Coordinates of C-alpha atoms and ligand atoms in Angstrom, one line a residue:
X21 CA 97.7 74.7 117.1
X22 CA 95.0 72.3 115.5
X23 CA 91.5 71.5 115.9
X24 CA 90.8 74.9 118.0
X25 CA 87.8 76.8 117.4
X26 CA 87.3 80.4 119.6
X27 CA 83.9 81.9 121.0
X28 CA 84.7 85.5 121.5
X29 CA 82.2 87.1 124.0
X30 CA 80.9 91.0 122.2
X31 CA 77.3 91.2 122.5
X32 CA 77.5 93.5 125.8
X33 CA 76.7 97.1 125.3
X34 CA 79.3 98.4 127.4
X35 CA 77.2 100.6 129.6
X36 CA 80.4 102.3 131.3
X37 CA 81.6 103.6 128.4
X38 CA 78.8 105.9 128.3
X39 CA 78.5 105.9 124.7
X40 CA 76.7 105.6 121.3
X41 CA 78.6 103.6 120.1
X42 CA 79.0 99.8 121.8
X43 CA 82.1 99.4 123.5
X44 CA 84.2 96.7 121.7
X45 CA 83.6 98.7 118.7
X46 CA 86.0 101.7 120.0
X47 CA 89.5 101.7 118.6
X48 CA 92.8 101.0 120.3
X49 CA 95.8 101.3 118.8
X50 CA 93.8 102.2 115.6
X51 CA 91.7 99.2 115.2
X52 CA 88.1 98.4 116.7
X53 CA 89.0 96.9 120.4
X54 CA 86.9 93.4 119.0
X55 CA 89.6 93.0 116.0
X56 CA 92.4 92.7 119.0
X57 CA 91.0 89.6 120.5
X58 CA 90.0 88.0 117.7
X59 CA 93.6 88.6 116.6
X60 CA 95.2 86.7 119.0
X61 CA 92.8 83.9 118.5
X62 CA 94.0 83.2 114.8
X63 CA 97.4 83.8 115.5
X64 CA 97.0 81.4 118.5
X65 CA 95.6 78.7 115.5
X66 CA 92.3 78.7 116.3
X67 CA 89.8 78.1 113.3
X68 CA 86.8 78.7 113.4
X69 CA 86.2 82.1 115.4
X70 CA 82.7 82.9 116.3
X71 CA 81.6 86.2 117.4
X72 CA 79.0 86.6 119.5
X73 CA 77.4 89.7 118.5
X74 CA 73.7 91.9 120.0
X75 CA 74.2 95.1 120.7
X76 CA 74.9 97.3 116.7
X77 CA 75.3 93.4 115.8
X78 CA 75.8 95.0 111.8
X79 CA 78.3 97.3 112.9
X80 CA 80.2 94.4 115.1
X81 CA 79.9 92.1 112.4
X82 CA 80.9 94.8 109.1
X83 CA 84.2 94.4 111.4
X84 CA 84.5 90.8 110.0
X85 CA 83.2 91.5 106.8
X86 CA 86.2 90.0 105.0
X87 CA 87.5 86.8 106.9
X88 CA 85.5 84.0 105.7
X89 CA 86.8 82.0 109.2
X90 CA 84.7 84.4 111.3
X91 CA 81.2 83.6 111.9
X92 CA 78.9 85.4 114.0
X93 CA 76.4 84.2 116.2
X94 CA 73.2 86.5 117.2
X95 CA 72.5 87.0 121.4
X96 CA 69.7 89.0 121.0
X97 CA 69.1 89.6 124.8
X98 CA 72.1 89.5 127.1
X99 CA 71.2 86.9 130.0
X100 CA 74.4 86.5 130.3
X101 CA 78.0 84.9 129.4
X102 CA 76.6 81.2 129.8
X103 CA 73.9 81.8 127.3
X104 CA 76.2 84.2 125.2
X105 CA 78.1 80.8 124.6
X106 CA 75.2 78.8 124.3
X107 CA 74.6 81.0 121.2
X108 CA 77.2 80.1 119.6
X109 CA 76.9 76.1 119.6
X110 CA 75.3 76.3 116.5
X111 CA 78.1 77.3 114.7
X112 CA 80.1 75.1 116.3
X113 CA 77.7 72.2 115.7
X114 CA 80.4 70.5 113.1
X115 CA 83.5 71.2 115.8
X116 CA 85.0 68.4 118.1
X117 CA 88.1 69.4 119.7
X118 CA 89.5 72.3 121.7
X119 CA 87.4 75.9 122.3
X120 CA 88.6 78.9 123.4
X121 CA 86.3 80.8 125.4
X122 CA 87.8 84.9 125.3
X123 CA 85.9 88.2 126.3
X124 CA 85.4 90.5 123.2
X125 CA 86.9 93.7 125.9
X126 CA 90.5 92.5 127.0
X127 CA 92.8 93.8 123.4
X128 CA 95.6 93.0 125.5
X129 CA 95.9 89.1 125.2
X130 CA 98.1 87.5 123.4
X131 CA 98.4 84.8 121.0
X132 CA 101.6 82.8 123.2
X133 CA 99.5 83.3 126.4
X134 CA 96.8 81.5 124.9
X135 CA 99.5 78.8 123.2
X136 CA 100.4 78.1 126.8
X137 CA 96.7 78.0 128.3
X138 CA 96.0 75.1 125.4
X139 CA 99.2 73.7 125.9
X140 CA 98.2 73.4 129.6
X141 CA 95.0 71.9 129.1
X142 CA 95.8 69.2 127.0
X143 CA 99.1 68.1 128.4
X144 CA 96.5 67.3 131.7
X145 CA 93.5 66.4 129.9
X146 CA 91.4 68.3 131.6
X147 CA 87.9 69.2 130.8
X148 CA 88.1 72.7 131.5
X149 CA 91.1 75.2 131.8
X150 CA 90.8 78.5 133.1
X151 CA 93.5 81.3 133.0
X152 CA 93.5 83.2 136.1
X153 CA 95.9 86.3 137.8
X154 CA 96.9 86.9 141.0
X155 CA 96.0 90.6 141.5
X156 CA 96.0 93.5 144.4
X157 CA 92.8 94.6 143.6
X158 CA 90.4 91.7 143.2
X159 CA 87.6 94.2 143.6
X160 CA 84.6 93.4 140.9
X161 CA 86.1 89.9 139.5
X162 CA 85.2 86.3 140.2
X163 CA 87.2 85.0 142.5
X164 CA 88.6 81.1 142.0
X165 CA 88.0 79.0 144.7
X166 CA 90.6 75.8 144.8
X167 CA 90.3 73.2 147.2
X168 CA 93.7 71.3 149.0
X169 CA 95.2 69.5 146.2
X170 CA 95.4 73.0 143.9
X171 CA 92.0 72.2 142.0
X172 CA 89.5 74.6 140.7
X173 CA 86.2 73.6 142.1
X174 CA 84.3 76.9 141.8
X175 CA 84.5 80.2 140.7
X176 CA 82.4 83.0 142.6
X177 CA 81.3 86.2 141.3
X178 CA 81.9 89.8 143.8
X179 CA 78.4 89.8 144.2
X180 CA 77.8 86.4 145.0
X181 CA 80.8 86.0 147.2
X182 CA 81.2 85.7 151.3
X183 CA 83.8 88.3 152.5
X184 CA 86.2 85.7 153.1
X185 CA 86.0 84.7 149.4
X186 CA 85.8 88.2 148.4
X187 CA 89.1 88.7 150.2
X188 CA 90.9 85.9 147.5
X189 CA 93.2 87.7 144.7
X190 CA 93.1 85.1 142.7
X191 CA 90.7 86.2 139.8
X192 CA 88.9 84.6 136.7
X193 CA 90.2 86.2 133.9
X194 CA 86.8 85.0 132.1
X195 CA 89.4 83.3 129.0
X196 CA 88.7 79.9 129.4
X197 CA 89.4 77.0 126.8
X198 CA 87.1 73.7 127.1
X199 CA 86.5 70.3 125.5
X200 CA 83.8 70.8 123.1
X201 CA 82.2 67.5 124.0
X202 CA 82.0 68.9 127.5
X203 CA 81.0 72.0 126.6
X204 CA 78.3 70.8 124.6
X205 CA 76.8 68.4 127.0
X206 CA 77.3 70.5 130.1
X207 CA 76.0 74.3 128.7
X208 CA 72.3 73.4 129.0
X209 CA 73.0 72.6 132.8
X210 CA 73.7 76.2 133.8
X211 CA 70.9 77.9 135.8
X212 CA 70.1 81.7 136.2
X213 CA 70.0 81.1 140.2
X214 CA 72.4 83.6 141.4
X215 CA 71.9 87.9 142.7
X216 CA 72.3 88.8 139.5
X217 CA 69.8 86.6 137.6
X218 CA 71.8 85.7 135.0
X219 CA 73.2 82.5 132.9
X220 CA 77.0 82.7 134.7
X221 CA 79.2 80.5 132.2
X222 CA 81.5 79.8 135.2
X223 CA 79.2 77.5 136.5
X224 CA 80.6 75.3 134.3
X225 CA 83.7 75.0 136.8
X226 CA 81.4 73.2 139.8
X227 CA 79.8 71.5 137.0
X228 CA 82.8 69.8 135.8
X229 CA 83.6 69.1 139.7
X230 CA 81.1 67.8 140.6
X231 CA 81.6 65.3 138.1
X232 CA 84.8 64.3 139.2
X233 CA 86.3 65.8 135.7
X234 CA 89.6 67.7 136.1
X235 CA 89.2 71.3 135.9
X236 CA 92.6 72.8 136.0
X237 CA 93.4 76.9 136.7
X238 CA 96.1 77.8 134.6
X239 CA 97.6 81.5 136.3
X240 CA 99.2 83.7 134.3
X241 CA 102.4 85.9 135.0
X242 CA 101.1 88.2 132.5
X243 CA 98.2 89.8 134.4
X244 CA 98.4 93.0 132.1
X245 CA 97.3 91.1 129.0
X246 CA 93.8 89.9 130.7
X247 CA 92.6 93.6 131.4
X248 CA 89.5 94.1 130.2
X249 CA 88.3 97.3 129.2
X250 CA 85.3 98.7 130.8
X251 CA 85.4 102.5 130.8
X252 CA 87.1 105.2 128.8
X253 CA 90.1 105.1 131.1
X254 CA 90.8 101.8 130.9
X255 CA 90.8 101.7 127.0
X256 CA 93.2 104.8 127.0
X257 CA 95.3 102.8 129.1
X258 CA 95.1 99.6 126.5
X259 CA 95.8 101.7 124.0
X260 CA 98.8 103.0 126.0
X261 CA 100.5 99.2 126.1
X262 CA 99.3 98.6 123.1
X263 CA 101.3 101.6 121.5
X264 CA 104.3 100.6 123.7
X265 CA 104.2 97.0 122.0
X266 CA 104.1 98.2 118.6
X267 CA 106.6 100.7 119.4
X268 CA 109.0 98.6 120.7
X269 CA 108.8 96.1 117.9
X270 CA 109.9 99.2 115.6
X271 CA 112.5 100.2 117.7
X272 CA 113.9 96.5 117.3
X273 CA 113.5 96.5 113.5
X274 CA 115.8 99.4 113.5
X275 CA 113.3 102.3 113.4
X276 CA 114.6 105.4 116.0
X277 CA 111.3 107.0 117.9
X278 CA 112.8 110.2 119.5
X279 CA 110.0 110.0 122.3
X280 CA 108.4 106.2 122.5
X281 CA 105.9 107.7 124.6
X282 CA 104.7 110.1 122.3
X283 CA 104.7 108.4 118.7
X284 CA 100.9 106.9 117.9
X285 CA 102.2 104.5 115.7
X286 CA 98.5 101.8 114.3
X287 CA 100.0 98.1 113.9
X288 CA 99.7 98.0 110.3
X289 CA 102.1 100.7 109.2
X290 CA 105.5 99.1 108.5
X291 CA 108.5 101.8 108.5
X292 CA 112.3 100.6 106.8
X293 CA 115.3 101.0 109.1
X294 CA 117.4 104.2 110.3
X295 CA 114.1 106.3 109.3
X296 CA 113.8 108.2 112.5
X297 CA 110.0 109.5 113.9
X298 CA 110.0 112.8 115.8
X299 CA 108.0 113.4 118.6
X300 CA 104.1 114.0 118.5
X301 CA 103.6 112.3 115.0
X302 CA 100.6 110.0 114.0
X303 CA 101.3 107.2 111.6
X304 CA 98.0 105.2 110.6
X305 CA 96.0 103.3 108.2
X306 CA 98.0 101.3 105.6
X307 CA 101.0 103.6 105.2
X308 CA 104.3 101.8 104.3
X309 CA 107.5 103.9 105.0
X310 CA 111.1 103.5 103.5
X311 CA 114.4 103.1 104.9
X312 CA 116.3 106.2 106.1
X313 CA 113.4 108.4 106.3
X314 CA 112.8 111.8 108.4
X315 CA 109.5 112.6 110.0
X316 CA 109.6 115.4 111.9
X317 CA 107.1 116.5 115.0
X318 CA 103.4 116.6 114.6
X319 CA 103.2 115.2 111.6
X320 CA 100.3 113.2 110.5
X321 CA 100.1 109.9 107.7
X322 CA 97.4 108.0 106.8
X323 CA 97.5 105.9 104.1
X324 CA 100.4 106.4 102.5
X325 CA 103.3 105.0 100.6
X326 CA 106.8 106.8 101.1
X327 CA 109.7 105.7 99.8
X328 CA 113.3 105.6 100.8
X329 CA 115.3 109.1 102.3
X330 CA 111.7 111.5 101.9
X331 CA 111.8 114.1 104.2
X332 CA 108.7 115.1 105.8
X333 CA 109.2 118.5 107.7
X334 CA 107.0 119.5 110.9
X335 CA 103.4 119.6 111.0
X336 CA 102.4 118.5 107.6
X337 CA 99.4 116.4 106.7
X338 CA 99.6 113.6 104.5
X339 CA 96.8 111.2 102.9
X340 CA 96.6 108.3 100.2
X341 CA 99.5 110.0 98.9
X342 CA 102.5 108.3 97.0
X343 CA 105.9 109.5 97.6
X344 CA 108.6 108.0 95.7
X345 CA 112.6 108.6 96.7
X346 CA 114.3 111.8 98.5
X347 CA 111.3 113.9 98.5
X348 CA 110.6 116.6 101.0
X349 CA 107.2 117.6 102.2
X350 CA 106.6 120.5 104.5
X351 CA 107.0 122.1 106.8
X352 CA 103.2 122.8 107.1
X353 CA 102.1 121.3 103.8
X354 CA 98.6 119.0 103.1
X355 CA 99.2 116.3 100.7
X356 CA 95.3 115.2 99.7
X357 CA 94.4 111.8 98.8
X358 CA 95.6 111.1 94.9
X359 CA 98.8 112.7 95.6
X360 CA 102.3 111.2 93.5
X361 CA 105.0 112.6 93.8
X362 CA 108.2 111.2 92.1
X363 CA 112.2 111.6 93.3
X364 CA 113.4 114.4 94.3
X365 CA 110.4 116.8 94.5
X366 CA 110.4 119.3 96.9
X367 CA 106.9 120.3 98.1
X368 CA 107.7 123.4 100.3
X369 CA 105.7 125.4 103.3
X370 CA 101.6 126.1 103.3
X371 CA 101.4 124.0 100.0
X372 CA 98.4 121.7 99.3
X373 CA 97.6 119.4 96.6
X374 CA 95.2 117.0 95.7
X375 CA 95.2 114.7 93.1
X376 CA 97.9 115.7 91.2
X377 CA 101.4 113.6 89.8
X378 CA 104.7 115.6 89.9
X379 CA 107.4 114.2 88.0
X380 CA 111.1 113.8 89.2
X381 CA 112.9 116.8 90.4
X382 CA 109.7 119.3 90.4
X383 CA 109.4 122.1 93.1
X384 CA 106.5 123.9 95.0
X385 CA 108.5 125.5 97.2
X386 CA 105.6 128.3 99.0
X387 CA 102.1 128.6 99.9
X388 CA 100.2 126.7 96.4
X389 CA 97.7 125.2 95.1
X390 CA 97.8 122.3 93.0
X391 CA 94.6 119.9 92.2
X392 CA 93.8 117.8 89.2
X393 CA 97.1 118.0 88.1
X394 CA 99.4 116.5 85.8
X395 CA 103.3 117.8 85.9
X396 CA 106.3 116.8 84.6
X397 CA 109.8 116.4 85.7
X398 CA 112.0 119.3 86.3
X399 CA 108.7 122.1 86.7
X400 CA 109.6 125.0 88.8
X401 CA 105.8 126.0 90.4
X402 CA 105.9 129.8 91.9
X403 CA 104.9 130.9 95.2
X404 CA 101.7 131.7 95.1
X405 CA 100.1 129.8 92.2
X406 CA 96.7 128.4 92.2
X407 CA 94.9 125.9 89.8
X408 CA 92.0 126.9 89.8
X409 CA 90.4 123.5 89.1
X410 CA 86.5 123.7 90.0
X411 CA 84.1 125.9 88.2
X412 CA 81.3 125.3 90.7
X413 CA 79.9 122.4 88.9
X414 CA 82.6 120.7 87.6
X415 CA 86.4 120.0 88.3
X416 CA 88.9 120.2 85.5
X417 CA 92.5 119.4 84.8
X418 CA 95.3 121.6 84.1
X419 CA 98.7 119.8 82.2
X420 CA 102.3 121.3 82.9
X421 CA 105.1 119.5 80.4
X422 CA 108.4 119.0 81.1
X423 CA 111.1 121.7 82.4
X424 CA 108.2 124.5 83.1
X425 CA 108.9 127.5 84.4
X426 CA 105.8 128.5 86.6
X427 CA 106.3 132.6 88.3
X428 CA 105.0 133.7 91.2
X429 CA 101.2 134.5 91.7
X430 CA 100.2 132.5 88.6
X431 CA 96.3 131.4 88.1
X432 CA 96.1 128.4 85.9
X433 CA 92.0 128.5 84.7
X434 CA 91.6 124.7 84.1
X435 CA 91.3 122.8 82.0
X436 CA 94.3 124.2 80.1
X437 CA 97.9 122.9 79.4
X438 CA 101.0 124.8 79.5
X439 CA 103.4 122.7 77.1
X440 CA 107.6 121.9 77.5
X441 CA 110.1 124.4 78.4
X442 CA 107.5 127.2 78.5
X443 CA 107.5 130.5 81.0
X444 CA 104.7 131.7 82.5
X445 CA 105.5 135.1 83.8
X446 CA 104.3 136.3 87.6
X447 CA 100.7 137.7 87.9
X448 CA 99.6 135.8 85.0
X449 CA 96.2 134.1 84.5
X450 CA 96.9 131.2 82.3
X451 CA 92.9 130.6 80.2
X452 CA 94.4 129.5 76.7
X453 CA 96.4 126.6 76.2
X454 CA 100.6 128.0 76.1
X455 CA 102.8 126.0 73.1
X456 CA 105.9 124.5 74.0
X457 CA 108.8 126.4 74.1
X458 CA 107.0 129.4 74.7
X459 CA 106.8 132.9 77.3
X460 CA 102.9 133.4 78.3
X461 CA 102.2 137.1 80.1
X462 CA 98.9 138.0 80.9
X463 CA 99.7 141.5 83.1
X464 CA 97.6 145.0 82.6
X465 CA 100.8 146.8 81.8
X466 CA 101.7 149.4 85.0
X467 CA 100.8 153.0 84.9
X468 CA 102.7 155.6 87.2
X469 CA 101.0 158.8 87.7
X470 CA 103.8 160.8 89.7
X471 CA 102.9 163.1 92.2
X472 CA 99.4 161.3 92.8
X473 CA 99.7 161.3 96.5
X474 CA 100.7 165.1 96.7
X475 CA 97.8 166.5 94.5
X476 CA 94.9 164.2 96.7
X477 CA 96.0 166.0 100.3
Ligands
UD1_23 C1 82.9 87.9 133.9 C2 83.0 86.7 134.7 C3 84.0 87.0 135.9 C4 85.3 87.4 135.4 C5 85.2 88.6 134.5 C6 86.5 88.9 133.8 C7 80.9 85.5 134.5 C8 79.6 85.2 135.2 N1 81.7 86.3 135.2 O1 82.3 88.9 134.7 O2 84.1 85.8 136.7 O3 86.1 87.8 136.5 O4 84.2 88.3 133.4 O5 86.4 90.1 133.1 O6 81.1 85.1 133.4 N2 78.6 89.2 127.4 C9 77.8 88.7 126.3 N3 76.5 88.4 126.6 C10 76.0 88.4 127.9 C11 76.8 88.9 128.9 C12 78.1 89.2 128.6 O7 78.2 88.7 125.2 O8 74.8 88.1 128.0 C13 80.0 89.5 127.1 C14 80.2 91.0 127.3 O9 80.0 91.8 126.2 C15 81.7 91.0 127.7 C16 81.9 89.6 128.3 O10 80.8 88.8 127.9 O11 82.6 91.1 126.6 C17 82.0 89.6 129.8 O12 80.8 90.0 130.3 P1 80.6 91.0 131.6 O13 79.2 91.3 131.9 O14 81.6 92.1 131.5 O15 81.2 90.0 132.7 P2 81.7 90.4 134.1 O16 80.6 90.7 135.0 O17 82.9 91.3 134.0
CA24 CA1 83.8 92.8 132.2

């Protein structure tokens, strides 16, 4: 929608949450609870955003870091919403048209619902809008007082409020959207004369009353989306219909969860079609995943890139790794950031790498090692081998060529390189570099001394 600017409310500490950290800065649905809102206000059009920010103001603010259309504005003492907006005029100096007015704590909104509140507002001209819900439990909200013809004409905080407006279920969601003319000449007017002391921004509702200017509520079906979050309950809950959203969008784009309930699926992960998510499994960060895909249970991804048919078997781990076509990963396997691993290789059980490229059709099928690595296609790595890559100061490389035979229990003292179609037996300790084509044994050849066991009893 044009000319629509947003003042998002954040400068609360969040004293419910009972924590170091301020509240809007606690993820749901793997992103701070802040970036939500301010989501929905871009999506819904609306350039610029302000933040207000006070408590861990650098930390809110690092949150923005990277979108030029979000300013922050500075509340250094909370007296309030009213003055929390009156903080952010200055950035809005330049702005005459439409401003949304949202609460940094409700990640639930969404960018249609606040299509519709705009739409609402200007299709009546009114000076002020504000989105309300009919709940059960008004308990702790303003309550929106309307007189015969349907107006809003005041809105009443729980402490403030007789019993008989404290018995009203209609509530102030506190999202509002306003004329920034009337904001602007209006904001100033707001006193601090209430039980609580403080600059209440909803004053602006008798305000704009009392000067005959139409002050529409606009109520909302939706009355999920304007929960705010307050304590740690409430944000598991967000995150819980948050999840459920994202969830459902996957299932739509063709993705099979085996348990919706259980998959902790962040926003930003996209995941192909017919690729099918077990139970239990947490998919985060930037990690794209192919088409046709299995992840089994417990697995977790973070930052990853896997292509089309991978397999990745129970409980693994896998980070800033890079899986092309058909691999299979697991069960029980740690993929380290740095990890590339091309078509077709089969990383088995208890293996962990780091760093390391693995070219088609290479196997580590059992309880490895591999870091600072290069290998080519076709390497068979035995069960037990270890590169043993960090001297205590310093990590090195080990190289593996082409169609390497790697046996069982193998040490590879890095740096060294093991060239093409070489063998390295079992129980070797690789410490010299092995020529192509070559058999490497390092073994203390086996003694047996029969009748041993008889002579010591
Ligand atoms: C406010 C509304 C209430 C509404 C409720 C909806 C007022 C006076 N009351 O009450 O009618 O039903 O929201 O959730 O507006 N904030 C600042 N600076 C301040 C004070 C608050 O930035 O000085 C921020 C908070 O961080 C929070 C938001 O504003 O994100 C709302 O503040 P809060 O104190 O939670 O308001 P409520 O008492 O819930
Ligand atoms: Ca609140």
């Amino acid at each position: 929608m044009e000319n629509v600017a947003a003042v998002i409310l954040a400068a609360g500490k969040g004293t419910r949450m009972k924590s170091g950290l301020v509240k809007v800065l606690h993820p749901a649905a793997g992103r701070p609870m802040i970036a939500w809102p301010v989501a929905a206000a871009r999506a819904a059009g609306a350039a610029p955003v302000v933040v207000v920010v006070g408590h861990q103001a650098d930390a809110v603010r690092q949150v923005f870091h990277d979108f030029p259309d979000i300013r922050t504005a500075l509340q250094e003492e909370q007296l309030g919403t009213g003055h929390a907006v009156a903080c952010a005029r200055e950035q809005l100096a330049d702005f005459s048209g439409t401003v949304l007015i949202l609460c940094g704590d409700t990640p639930l909104l969404r960018a249609e619902t606040l299509r519709e509140l705009i739409a609402t507002h200007r299709h009546e001209g009114a000076a002020l809008t504000v989105l309300t819900a009919v709940v059960d439990n008004p308990y702790g909200y303003g309550r929106v007082i309307r007189d015969r013809a349907g107006r809003v004409t005041r809105i009443v905080e729980q402490k403030d409020a007789t019993p008989e407006e404290q018995a009203l279920c209609e509530i102030n969601s506190g999202i509002y959207c306003m004329e920034a003319g009337f904001l602007n000449a209006n904001i100033g007017a707001i006193s601090s004369d209430n039980a609580q002391k403080e600059f209440y921004l909803t004053d602006l509702v008798s305000i704009a009353a009392a000067k005959g200017l139409t002050c529409l509520g606009h109520r909302t079906a939706a009355a999920e989306e304007i929960m705010g979050v307050n304590d740690r309950a409430q944000l598991a809950e967000a995150s819980r219909i948050l999840r459920r959203r994202i969830n459902y969008d996957l299932m739509c784009a063709g993705v099979s969860l085996i348990d919706p309930e259980h998959s902790y699926i962040d926003g930003s992960v996209t995941i192909g079609p017919d690729t099918s998510v077990h139970p239990n499994c947490r998919i985060s960060g930037t990690t794209a995943i192919g088409s046709g895909c299995v992840i089994e249970s417990g697995v977790s991804i973070d930052d990853c890139s896997i292509g089309d048919g991978c397999h990745i078997k129970a409980g693994s781990v896998l980070e800033g790794s890079q899986l092309l076509a058909e691999v299979s990963v697991g069960p029980m396997a740690h993929l380290r950031p740095g990890t590339v691993l091309n078509d077709h290789v089969k990383i088995g059980n208890f293996v962990e790498t780091k760093k390391i490229s693995m070219g088609a059709g290479s196997k580590a099928s059992h309880l490895t090692y591999l870091g600072d690595a290069g290998i080519g296609s076709n390497v068979n790595i035995g069960c037990g081998t270890i590169t043993c890559n960090y001297d205590g100061v310093n990590k090195h490389r080990t190289v593996i060529g082409d169609d390497v035979f790697i046996g069982s229990d193998v040490q590879l003292v890095a740096p060294v390189e093991v060239g093409r179609n070489s063998l390295v037996a079992a129980g070797t300790t690789v410490t010299v570099d092995v020529p192509p084509d070559s058999l490497a044994i390092s073994r203390v050849p086996q003694v047996n001394k029969v009748g041993w066991r008889l002579k010591k009893k």
